[in-house]
Amino acid sequence: MSSAPSSPATSPFDRGHTDDLMTFLAASPSPYHAVANAAERLEKAGFRQVEETAAWDGTTGGKYVIRGGALIAWHVPEGASPHTPFRIVGAHTDSPNLRVKPQPDMGREGWRQAAVEIYGGPLLNSWLDRDLGLAGRLTLRDGSHRLVNVDRPLLRVPQLAIHLDRQVNEGMKLERQRHMQPIWGLGDAHDGDLLAFVAEEAGVDADDVAGWDLMVHAVEAPAYLGRDRELLAGPRMDNLISVHACVAALIAVAAQPDLPYIPVLAAFDHEENGSEADTGAQGPLLGNVLERSVYARGGGYEDKARAFAGSICLSSDVGHAVHPNYSERHDPTHHPRPNGGPILKVNVNQRYATDGSGRAVFAAACEKAGVPWQSFVSNNDMPCGTTIGPITAARHGISTVDIGVACLSMHSARELCGADDPYLLANALVAFLEG
């Protein structure tokens, strides 16, 4: 297993990228915040937002589309033809968490509680006895949206004391409905209390709020960990590590002349619950954007078919580092380690989309960037997760490779990875997008 260099010689990112990731993680407690922060970075780099309802032109330069918690961005270089292929880096903006129900005010025994629903597949115990904030977006009666982020201790899911459950350390079973409703104060619950509080935090009148998409988040800041600060602990690494790296890589590549491909970032929402949404990888968003880009440059169906046939996608999502206390759960010959570089994810049953050709593409990108890389495959006796990779490949007919960063505590409220791996991933993405 090769060790990571302190900084690849041929690519733009070093440990400063990880510092910036920590800022991005803290500022992105919801998919809507992640997209807004990504868009702000793209704007500063000269990209401009285009509306899906507007007519598109064939001008060159950087553009992006936002739909809810999803963002598609691309850069059309000078001299691009209608059939110029795409190089796509894909990720997802959502993370498993607790989300506020339509009637959020509840309580019992003199405690005010917020009614929440479990989103995705979180490690429920990781949300216990943790200071939690509340964030998301409010939809106003005029159809506009307002982001809100109560980034301070507001809620808590209290665990039962060991004195009242002497067998808790022999195995804890959490009932999602009974045990996961957080407290946020004392007194009787009154309809409208939580919404009124959130509206005030957002600076709007509660009567103007027609809908909301709110979720809780751990307010503890990301931090370096370990004697030599070689590890990074933080929230929502699955999968904002990849979103952040993809944005940084696209911006870096867009500044270069004579690109042979059109570099694209696809950051989807709702991956954690199957991607079946208009903002998910199962939806038409990416395909619509790519097609309209072809047609805006004067192309037709034949140009689109040629462009898609020559395109490649790297689907970037976190994977499992070998766990020192549970090494038997991993494949005996594949033990990805922190700071060993990004992982190539393989599953012959197409839970990941990687094949031998994709492996060659990824290996070439890492070699060009001077980045070490590792292989990941699941233990045959363990179920394998999946990503947006197979969906993208099947829906659009685009060759796709699954990669990511190895981490521990995936789907916890606070995850852990090697502090060098985020910038190693970003450097590999730059080399891939350059072609």
PDB file of N, CA, C and O in Angstrom, residues 16 33 70 129 143 169 180 182 194 216 233-234 244 277 300 323 367 416 435:
ATOM      1  N   GLY A  16      -4.358  22.844   2.415  1.00  0.00           N
ATOM      2  CA  GLY A  16      -5.261  23.993   2.449  1.00  0.00           C
ATOM      3  C   GLY A  16      -6.645  23.653   1.920  1.00  0.00           C
ATOM      4  O   GLY A  16      -7.646  24.248   2.337  1.00  0.00           O
ATOM      5  N   HIS A  33     -28.161  24.404   1.532  1.00  0.00           N
ATOM      6  CA  HIS A  33     -26.998  25.217   1.872  1.00  0.00           C
ATOM      7  C   HIS A  33     -25.762  24.772   1.080  1.00  0.00           C
ATOM      8  O   HIS A  33     -24.976  25.612   0.640  1.00  0.00           O
ATOM      9  N   ALA A  70     -30.106  20.178  -5.671  1.00  0.00           N
ATOM     10  CA  ALA A  70     -29.234  19.634  -6.715  1.00  0.00           C
ATOM     11  C   ALA A  70     -28.651  20.774  -7.547  1.00  0.00           C
ATOM     12  O   ALA A  70     -29.271  21.827  -7.716  1.00  0.00           O
ATOM     13  N   ASP A 129     -27.829  12.274  22.671  1.00  0.00           N
ATOM     14  CA  ASP A 129     -27.059  13.116  23.601  1.00  0.00           C
ATOM     15  C   ASP A 129     -26.067  14.015  22.871  1.00  0.00           C
ATOM     16  O   ASP A 129     -24.931  14.209  23.308  1.00  0.00           O
ATOM     17  N   GLY A 143     -43.794  31.764  -3.612  1.00  0.00           N
ATOM     18  CA  GLY A 143     -43.016  30.752  -4.326  1.00  0.00           C
ATOM     19  C   GLY A 143     -41.515  30.868  -4.138  1.00  0.00           C
ATOM     20  O   GLY A 143     -40.775  29.981  -4.588  1.00  0.00           O
ATOM     21  N   ASN A 169     -25.916  -1.760  27.773  1.00  0.00           N
ATOM     22  CA  ASN A 169     -24.602  -2.056  27.197  1.00  0.00           C
ATOM     23  C   ASN A 169     -24.506  -3.468  26.644  1.00  0.00           C
ATOM     24  O   ASN A 169     -23.480  -3.841  26.065  1.00  0.00           O
ATOM     25  N   MET A 180     -36.696   8.644  19.070  1.00  0.00           N
ATOM     26  CA  MET A 180     -35.853   9.564  18.302  1.00  0.00           C
ATOM     27  C   MET A 180     -36.427  10.967  18.174  1.00  0.00           C
ATOM     28  O   MET A 180     -35.924  11.773  17.395  1.00  0.00           O
ATOM     29  N   PRO A 182     -36.591  14.587  19.251  1.00  0.00           N
ATOM     30  CA  PRO A 182     -35.754  15.445  20.099  1.00  0.00           C
ATOM     31  C   PRO A 182     -36.581  16.409  20.948  1.00  0.00           C
ATOM     32  O   PRO A 182     -37.688  16.811  20.572  1.00  0.00           O
ATOM     33  N   LEU A 194     -42.884  25.831  16.666  1.00  0.00           N
ATOM     34  CA  LEU A 194     -41.587  25.607  16.018  1.00  0.00           C
ATOM     35  C   LEU A 194     -41.474  26.420  14.737  1.00  0.00           C
ATOM     36  O   LEU A 194     -40.436  27.031  14.466  1.00  0.00           O
ATOM     37  N   VAL A 216     -32.377  18.388  11.216  1.00  0.00           N
ATOM     38  CA  VAL A 216     -31.468  18.675  12.322  1.00  0.00           C
ATOM     39  C   VAL A 216     -30.033  18.351  11.905  1.00  0.00           C
ATOM     40  O   VAL A 216     -29.803  17.563  10.987  1.00  0.00           O
ATOM     41  N   ALA A 233     -12.335  14.715  11.478  1.00  0.00           N
ATOM     42  CA  ALA A 233     -13.648  14.326  11.972  1.00  0.00           C
ATOM     43  C   ALA A 233     -14.639  15.434  11.659  1.00  0.00           C
ATOM     44  O   ALA A 233     -14.324  16.619  11.812  1.00  0.00           O
ATOM     45  N   GLY A 234     -15.828  15.040  11.233  1.00  0.00           N
ATOM     46  CA  GLY A 234     -16.808  16.067  10.925  1.00  0.00           C
ATOM     47  C   GLY A 234     -18.121  15.479  10.453  1.00  0.00           C
ATOM     48  O   GLY A 234     -18.242  14.274  10.222  1.00  0.00           O
ATOM     49  N   HIS A 244     -17.555  19.063  -2.470  1.00  0.00           N
ATOM     50  CA  HIS A 244     -16.537  20.104  -2.346  1.00  0.00           C
ATOM     51  C   HIS A 244     -15.378  19.864  -3.312  1.00  0.00           C
ATOM     52  O   HIS A 244     -14.910  20.796  -3.983  1.00  0.00           O
ATOM     53  N   ALA A 277     -36.181  11.052  -7.398  1.00  0.00           N
ATOM     54  CA  ALA A 277     -36.725  12.385  -7.199  1.00  0.00           C
ATOM     55  C   ALA A 277     -36.349  13.220  -8.420  1.00  0.00           C
ATOM     56  O   ALA A 277     -35.459  12.846  -9.195  1.00  0.00           O
ATOM     57  N   GLY A 300     -27.856  18.378 -33.026  1.00  0.00           N
ATOM     58  CA  GLY A 300     -29.090  17.621 -33.117  1.00  0.00           C
ATOM     59  C   GLY A 300     -28.948  16.284 -32.415  1.00  0.00           C
ATOM     60  O   GLY A 300     -27.996  16.057 -31.656  1.00  0.00           O
ATOM     61  N   HIS A 323     -11.763  -1.101   9.340  1.00  0.00           N
ATOM     62  CA  HIS A 323     -12.023  -0.748  10.739  1.00  0.00           C
ATOM     63  C   HIS A 323     -11.134  -1.601  11.635  1.00  0.00           C
ATOM     64  O   HIS A 323     -11.175  -2.830  11.565  1.00  0.00           O
ATOM     65  N   GLU A 367      -2.316   8.650 -11.835  1.00  0.00           N
ATOM     66  CA  GLU A 367      -0.899   8.681 -12.217  1.00  0.00           C
ATOM     67  C   GLU A 367      -0.511  10.070 -12.704  1.00  0.00           C
ATOM     68  O   GLU A 367       0.548  10.604 -12.332  1.00  0.00           O
ATOM     69  N   LEU A 416     -15.338  10.090   9.978  1.00  0.00           N
ATOM     70  CA  LEU A 416     -13.889  10.213  10.141  1.00  0.00           C
ATOM     71  C   LEU A 416     -13.185   9.757   8.873  1.00  0.00           C
ATOM     72  O   LEU A 416     -13.520   8.706   8.303  1.00  0.00           O
ATOM     73  N   GLY A 435      -8.682  15.347 -18.974  1.00  0.00           N
ATOM     74  CA  GLY A 435      -8.619  14.379 -20.050  1.00  0.00           C
ATOM     75  C   GLY A 435      -7.221  14.038 -20.455  1.00  0.00           C
ATOM     76  O   GLY A 435      -6.961  13.723 -21.623  1.00  0.00           O
TER      77      GLY A 435
END
